[in-house]
Amino acid sequence: MAENARQAGASSDSAGPSEALVRFAEVQKSYDGISLVVKNLNLSIADGEFLTMLGPSGSGKTTCLMMLAGFETATHGHIYLDGVPINNVPPHKRDIGMVFQNYALFPHMTVAENLAFPLKVRKMGAAKVEERVNRALDMVQLGTFGGRRPGQLSGGQQQRVAVARALVFDPKLVLMDEPLGALDKQLREQMQYEIKHIHERLGITVVYVTHDQSEALTMSNRIAVFNDGIIQQLAPPSDLYERPDNSFVAQFIGENNKLTGKVTEVNVNACGVTLDSGEQVKALPVKINGVNSPTMLSLRPERVLLNPNESECDTTVLGTVEELIYLGDHIRTRMSVCGRDDFIVKVPNATERSELQPGNAVQIGWKLEDCRALDLPATD
Amino acid sequence: MLVGPLFLFILFTFFIPIGDMLFRSVENSIVTDILPRSTKLLADWDSTTNELPSEAVFAAMVADIKEGRKARTITRVGQRLNYEAPGMSSLFRSSARKTKRMKEGPYKPALIKAHKRWGKVETWKVIKQFIPKYTAGYFLAAVDAKQELNGDIVRLGDEKRIYIDLFWRTLRLSLIITALTLILGFPIAYLMAILPTKSSNLLLIFVLLPFWTSLLVRTTAWIALLQQQGVINELLVFVGLVGTDNRPQMIHNEFGAIVAMTHILLPFMVLPLFSVMKTIPKSYVRAAVSLGAHPWAAFWKVYFPGTIPGIGAGAILVFILAIGYYITPELVGGTTGTFISNRIAHHISSSLNWGLAAALGVILLGIVVALYLLYDKIVGIDNMKLG
Ligand SMILES: Nc1ncnc2c1ncn2[C@@H]1O[C@H](COP(=O)(O)OP(=O)(O)OP(=O)(O)O)[C@@H](O)[C@H]1O
Ligand SMILES: [Mg+2]
């Protein structure tokens, strides 16, 4: 709880009202007038930031983006752009670049005409249009493709044209809704870097939507994890992975070992938990409801130590090796620990680990701060 | 192999009738078939001297007529020649009766006595004109021209011209109808494309509903609506827009034909348009708007170009259907709203001038093919989407 508050404070510090480019203030959205798809969204996005909205399907990410772009209206609340409320500004006057999932390149225009489109509707002179278009094409390394139709380009090239088109009229803010969703893995990773570099070079603000967590982790300054129309956590990638605020984020981002139990005592920096299997462990209280409340402990697989020294660890328990999966740089070990047989430990492939054989009992342990006491997941 | 039956079907129902039509429009063997002897001799006759043919020709003609009378084919020659020169029909009919008594020569004075037209050089010139097995005469007639006896091709007098005007009217009305279906159909198709599936299906049913009603019923419904004592006129009178004595004539004229045919052909415009619009992603217009285009501009510059294949398909479909439409103009067109196909039907079923009907049909076919090629050249037939 304490940490939660600290983070909220930190984020509003770095994106205070004065420099926030975009601010959602108590925004709600309902399509049918009955259920809220976005529930009370408060979010400030700093100028120059790369913010990613990450969440499972149907969590309201696209809806938020569409409200920002002006294609959906907020049922309640205000959205500010540069400090000005834009609820009543029509989408074509918002000057927000947008990249769509299917690229939405105009098939009857050439690549160059596609790029010239936003400039021509702004009544820019022909010479200047040409210069800008060429500059944008060079930026995405498609200098010689101006005369082609979108249909004659590969998926990755179309994607780049879409990015170039969203940037060619120099918007301060660019929205991207799963722009890489249709590309294969290798191309996706390459495009992630390209988009990231363009963002850094131009100093624009990007709001990016994805449901691929590794994409979110590699690209973003901050990630807003959405679930059920609510931001579950808003934090930089490392915080999100290492210090999840609640059980949803812990399970959604990266791999997570969970142990459930009941809180027996609470101090400022530690709490005691009795696991369902009877063991007593210590954990860092993050989101618990006081003594006797149920809790889920979250432990990252790489933070669990094998045969630890007493001094290294705050908690040690005994586990049985069930299965080994050799992955080169590390060995994924599935163990039975505290009554659960889905406990994963990542063992670095450094030294010979002869005791790691299926059926062997092994001592494992972890530090108190790596074991976070969170709420129980809603459905499990 | 499996397309064999289809191939045969198309051959018998499509290519053979069209081939037959092409043939009939130039075919001209009836006169030489029925008057074999006289036409053979007549071929050597020099018509420019203005002298009657020789006794031999007259003898051959009498023999031909006698034989034709027995075979009951002689009236057909008269009918055919009558298209070119009025009076020929009665000439052959009355001569046929009188040749019975002509037992021996000289036949020349006998025949001229039987009917004085045999003594006119023009009569023989007309017959001589029919010696070639093929003729352009039907086509000339179809474009309001004819070949004079001296071989010159001249236009008919103003009062006799009908077909060229009729072709123009057919083209003009078809164009108007195509334009009207486009104007009316585009918003409907657009609505169907953007509405949620449930409402758009309902709309689709309304569009298709006319298809499920008999064409005759729909056309007569328009008569009930538009006639002078009809629903619309009564309404106009009731509202006070027109006086009861000068109700506008809205049916049995051009107006009625346009209204009824626009209604009947509307689905042929809506369906191709709809099927094309359905495939245009919503995100195109959104992208254009996000790039700064006013929604109208986005629609016009991004959405509309995407619908062109549908417009082309719908327009060509409606136009071709309209240009050959028959039933509706026949029922509601009156005299000012008839199409060329009504004239073709008249020649097939009433005047029995199949050659002229075929020539008109071939010209119509030619116009359609020419338009199709023109369309292919401008838009490209590959771009056409029917569904
Ligand atoms: N136009 C609409 N009309 C009605 N409901 C909608 C509409 N668009 C979205 N929804 C609903 O709103 C919810 C959130 O949708 P949204 O598209 O914002 O999800 P998302 O987070 O973008 O999911 P995804 O990752 O699948 O794109 C979903 O339950 C969806 O069914
Ligand atoms: Mg989405």
Short mmCIF file of C-alpha atoms in Angstrom, two decimals, chain A residues 36-283:
data_model
loop_
_atom_site.label_atom_id
_atom_site.label_comp_id
_atom_site.label_asym_id
_atom_site.label_seq_id
_atom_site.Cartn_x
_atom_site.Cartn_y
_atom_site.Cartn_z
CA LEU A 36 -18.43 0.56 -18.27
CA VAL A 37 -15.67 -0.42 -20.65
CA VAL A 38 -13.34 2.20 -19.19
CA LYS A 39 -13.79 2.91 -15.50
CA ASN A 40 -12.57 6.14 -14.01
CA LEU A 41 -9.35 6.52 -15.92
CA ASN A 42 -6.80 9.00 -14.59
CA LEU A 43 -3.63 9.17 -16.59
CA SER A 44 -1.06 11.81 -17.35
CA ILE A 45 1.31 11.38 -20.25
CA ALA A 46 4.41 13.55 -20.29
CA ASP A 47 5.70 15.37 -23.33
CA GLY A 48 8.18 13.14 -25.14
CA GLU A 49 7.16 10.01 -23.32
CA PHE A 50 6.68 6.56 -24.81
CA LEU A 51 3.71 5.17 -22.95
CA THR A 52 2.35 1.73 -23.61
CA MET A 53 -1.10 0.47 -22.78
CA LEU A 54 -0.80 -3.22 -22.13
CA GLY A 55 -3.57 -5.59 -21.24
CA PRO A 56 -5.57 -8.61 -22.26
CA SER A 57 -8.09 -8.53 -25.05
CA GLY A 58 -11.18 -6.49 -24.27
CA SER A 59 -9.58 -4.54 -21.46
CA GLY A 60 -10.37 -1.18 -23.03
CA LYS A 61 -7.03 -0.18 -24.55
CA THR A 62 -8.34 0.60 -28.02
CA THR A 63 -11.29 2.42 -26.51
CA CYS A 64 -8.94 4.75 -24.61
CA LEU A 65 -6.94 5.39 -27.75
CA MET A 66 -10.09 6.09 -29.77
CA MET A 67 -11.30 8.57 -27.18
CA LEU A 68 -7.96 10.32 -27.37
CA ALA A 69 -8.05 10.36 -31.17
CA GLY A 70 -11.65 11.61 -31.08
CA PHE A 71 -13.40 8.67 -32.73
CA GLU A 72 -15.24 7.81 -29.53
CA THR A 73 -16.59 10.25 -27.01
CA ALA A 74 -16.04 9.83 -23.30
CA THR A 75 -19.25 9.10 -21.44
CA HIS A 76 -17.92 11.00 -18.48
CA GLY A 77 -14.80 12.99 -17.62
CA HIS A 78 -12.38 15.07 -19.65
CA ILE A 79 -9.36 14.55 -21.79
CA TYR A 80 -6.81 17.35 -21.97
CA LEU A 81 -4.28 17.86 -24.72
CA ASP A 82 -1.64 20.44 -23.88
CA GLY A 83 -3.84 21.55 -21.01
CA VAL A 84 -6.85 22.20 -23.24
CA PRO A 85 -9.93 20.00 -22.94
CA ILE A 86 -10.51 18.31 -26.28
CA ASN A 87 -13.83 16.59 -25.72
CA ASN A 88 -15.43 18.91 -28.24
CA VAL A 89 -12.59 19.12 -30.73
CA PRO A 90 -13.43 17.02 -33.81
CA PRO A 91 -10.85 14.35 -34.65
CA HIS A 92 -9.55 16.04 -37.77
CA LYS A 93 -8.56 19.11 -35.80
CA ARG A 94 -6.65 17.31 -33.08
CA ASP A 95 -3.37 16.96 -34.97
CA ILE A 96 -2.74 13.51 -33.60
CA GLY A 97 -0.90 11.01 -35.78
CA MET A 98 -2.29 7.52 -35.78
CA VAL A 99 -1.05 4.11 -36.90
CA PHE A 100 -3.74 1.47 -37.29
CA GLN A 101 -3.39 -2.22 -36.81
CA ASN A 102 -4.21 -2.98 -40.47
CA TYR A 103 -2.14 0.09 -41.51
CA ALA A 104 -5.13 1.67 -43.31
CA LEU A 105 -2.98 2.78 -46.22
CA PHE A 106 -5.18 4.12 -49.01
CA PRO A 107 -5.00 1.46 -51.72
CA HIS A 108 -5.80 3.75 -54.64
CA MET A 109 -2.92 6.11 -53.88
CA THR A 110 0.78 5.51 -54.25
CA VAL A 111 3.03 5.49 -51.22
CA ALA A 112 4.07 9.06 -51.93
CA GLU A 113 0.45 10.16 -52.35
CA ASN A 114 -0.41 8.48 -49.07
CA LEU A 115 2.32 10.43 -47.35
CA ALA A 116 1.34 13.65 -49.11
CA PHE A 117 -2.29 13.30 -48.04
CA PRO A 118 -2.02 14.91 -44.58
CA LEU A 119 0.15 17.68 -46.04
CA LYS A 120 -2.22 18.44 -48.89
CA VAL A 121 -5.25 18.67 -46.64
CA ARG A 122 -3.20 21.23 -44.73
CA LYS A 123 -2.80 23.18 -47.99
CA MET A 124 0.97 22.92 -48.02
CA GLY A 125 2.82 24.01 -51.18
CA ALA A 126 3.79 21.34 -53.69
CA ALA A 127 7.54 21.80 -53.30
CA LYS A 128 7.37 21.57 -49.56
CA VAL A 129 5.10 18.53 -49.75
CA GLU A 130 7.60 16.75 -51.93
CA GLU A 131 10.48 17.58 -49.65
CA ARG A 132 8.62 16.38 -46.58
CA VAL A 133 7.46 13.20 -48.27
CA ASN A 134 11.00 12.36 -49.32
CA ARG A 135 12.29 13.07 -45.86
CA ALA A 136 9.65 10.80 -44.33
CA LEU A 137 10.42 8.04 -46.84
CA ASP A 138 14.11 8.27 -46.01
CA MET A 139 13.33 8.12 -42.33
CA VAL A 140 11.77 4.68 -42.77
CA GLN A 141 14.35 3.60 -45.37
CA LEU A 142 11.88 3.43 -48.23
CA GLY A 143 13.40 6.20 -50.34
CA THR A 144 12.80 4.49 -53.67
CA PHE A 145 9.32 3.15 -52.99
CA GLY A 146 7.34 6.37 -53.40
CA GLY A 147 5.82 5.38 -56.72
CA ARG A 148 4.47 2.02 -55.61
CA ARG A 149 1.00 1.18 -54.44
CA PRO A 150 0.56 -0.16 -50.92
CA GLY A 151 -0.54 -3.49 -52.40
CA GLN A 152 2.90 -3.90 -53.94
CA LEU A 153 4.71 -3.70 -50.62
CA SER A 154 5.48 -6.37 -48.05
CA GLY A 155 3.82 -6.26 -44.65
CA GLY A 156 6.85 -4.71 -43.00
CA GLN A 157 7.18 -2.06 -45.68
CA GLN A 158 3.50 -1.19 -45.42
CA GLN A 159 3.94 -0.87 -41.71
CA ARG A 160 6.78 1.58 -42.18
CA VAL A 161 4.76 3.63 -44.62
CA ALA A 162 1.98 3.77 -42.04
CA VAL A 163 4.43 5.03 -39.42
CA ALA A 164 5.88 7.56 -41.84
CA ARG A 165 2.42 8.81 -42.76
CA ALA A 166 1.48 9.29 -39.13
CA LEU A 167 4.63 11.33 -38.59
CA VAL A 168 4.92 13.31 -41.80
CA PHE A 169 2.81 16.23 -40.64
CA ASP A 170 4.87 16.62 -37.46
CA PRO A 171 2.27 15.79 -34.85
CA LYS A 172 3.38 16.10 -31.26
CA LEU A 173 1.47 13.00 -30.34
CA VAL A 174 1.29 9.69 -32.18
CA LEU A 175 -1.06 6.86 -31.32
CA MET A 176 -0.30 3.32 -32.37
CA ASP A 177 -2.82 0.55 -31.92
CA GLU A 178 -1.06 -2.80 -32.12
CA PRO A 179 0.89 -1.64 -35.15
CA LEU A 180 3.06 -4.74 -35.25
CA GLY A 181 0.36 -7.30 -34.61
CA ALA A 182 0.36 -8.61 -38.18
CA LEU A 183 4.10 -9.05 -38.56
CA ASP A 184 6.15 -12.17 -37.88
CA LYS A 185 8.33 -12.34 -34.83
CA GLN A 186 11.64 -11.35 -36.37
CA LEU A 187 10.24 -8.41 -38.29
CA ARG A 188 8.31 -7.35 -35.23
CA GLU A 189 11.46 -7.13 -33.16
CA GLN A 190 13.25 -5.17 -35.85
CA MET A 191 10.34 -2.74 -36.15
CA GLN A 192 10.24 -2.32 -32.38
CA TYR A 193 13.74 -0.92 -32.49
CA GLU A 194 13.02 1.25 -35.49
CA ILE A 195 9.95 2.79 -33.89
CA LYS A 196 11.83 3.26 -30.66
CA HIS A 197 14.68 5.03 -32.45
CA ILE A 198 12.32 7.26 -34.38
CA HIS A 199 10.67 8.18 -31.12
CA GLU A 200 13.99 9.08 -29.55
CA ARG A 201 15.21 11.00 -32.56
CA LEU A 202 12.09 13.11 -33.07
CA GLY A 203 11.23 13.60 -29.43
CA ILE A 204 7.56 12.96 -30.08
CA THR A 205 5.12 11.52 -27.61
CA VAL A 206 3.90 8.03 -28.39
CA VAL A 207 0.94 6.21 -26.93
CA TYR A 208 1.30 2.61 -27.92
CA VAL A 209 -1.17 -0.23 -27.51
CA THR A 210 -0.15 -3.85 -27.46
CA HIS A 211 -0.96 -7.07 -25.75
CA ASP A 212 2.54 -8.40 -26.21
CA GLN A 213 4.33 -7.85 -22.92
CA SER A 214 7.87 -8.22 -24.23
CA GLU A 215 7.09 -5.53 -26.81
CA ALA A 216 5.84 -3.29 -24.04
CA LEU A 217 8.87 -3.96 -21.85
CA THR A 218 11.43 -3.23 -24.58
CA MET A 219 9.89 -0.08 -25.99
CA SER A 220 8.27 1.92 -23.25
CA ASN A 221 9.20 4.60 -20.78
CA ARG A 222 6.15 3.64 -18.81
CA ILE A 223 3.57 0.94 -19.13
CA ALA A 224 -0.05 1.17 -18.09
CA VAL A 225 -1.37 -2.31 -17.43
CA PHE A 226 -5.08 -2.44 -18.20
CA ASN A 227 -7.54 -4.97 -17.00
CA ASP A 228 -11.30 -4.65 -17.04
CA GLY A 229 -11.19 -0.97 -17.91
CA ILE A 230 -8.96 -0.09 -14.97
CA ILE A 231 -5.26 0.74 -14.94
CA GLN A 232 -3.84 -1.93 -12.65
CA GLN A 233 -0.41 -0.39 -12.48
CA LEU A 234 1.41 2.44 -14.18
CA ALA A 235 5.15 2.14 -13.94
CA PRO A 236 8.42 1.90 -15.85
CA PRO A 237 9.09 -1.59 -17.25
CA SER A 238 11.60 -2.65 -14.57
CA ASP A 239 9.30 -1.60 -11.74
CA LEU A 240 6.44 -3.42 -13.32
CA TYR A 241 8.35 -6.65 -13.52
CA GLU A 242 10.22 -6.46 -10.24
CA ARG A 243 7.64 -4.72 -8.11
CA PRO A 244 4.16 -5.65 -9.26
CA ASP A 245 1.46 -3.93 -7.25
CA ASN A 246 -1.13 -6.62 -7.37
CA SER A 247 -1.68 -10.22 -8.32
CA PHE A 248 -2.99 -9.38 -11.80
CA VAL A 249 0.15 -7.51 -12.79
CA ALA A 250 2.37 -10.13 -11.17
CA GLN A 251 0.76 -12.86 -13.22
CA PHE A 252 0.30 -10.91 -16.41
CA ILE A 253 3.88 -9.68 -16.71
CA GLY A 254 6.55 -12.35 -16.89
CA GLU A 255 6.60 -15.66 -15.14
CA ASN A 256 5.35 -15.82 -11.60
CA ASN A 257 5.33 -18.40 -8.80
CA LYS A 258 2.34 -18.07 -6.58
CA LEU A 259 1.79 -19.40 -3.11
CA THR A 260 -1.44 -18.72 -1.26
CA GLY A 261 -1.96 -18.39 2.47
CA LYS A 262 -3.20 -16.25 5.31
CA VAL A 263 -1.54 -13.24 6.90
CA THR A 264 -0.62 -13.88 10.52
CA GLU A 265 1.21 -10.69 11.45
CA VAL A 266 1.99 -7.37 9.78
CA ASN A 267 4.93 -5.04 10.39
CA VAL A 268 6.05 -2.08 8.35
CA ASN A 269 8.54 -3.93 6.15
CA ALA A 270 7.59 -7.53 6.64
CA CYS A 271 4.64 -9.74 7.28
CA GLY A 272 4.26 -13.30 8.36
CA VAL A 273 2.17 -15.62 6.26
CA THR A 274 0.98 -19.15 6.96
CA LEU A 275 0.76 -20.98 3.66
CA ASP A 276 -2.17 -23.26 2.86
CA SER A 277 0.25 -26.19 3.28
CA GLY A 278 1.21 -25.06 6.82
CA GLU A 279 4.66 -23.50 6.32
CA GLN A 280 5.45 -20.18 7.90
CA VAL A 281 7.11 -17.68 5.58
CA LYS A 282 8.00 -14.03 5.61
CA ALA A 283 7.03 -11.65 2.82
#
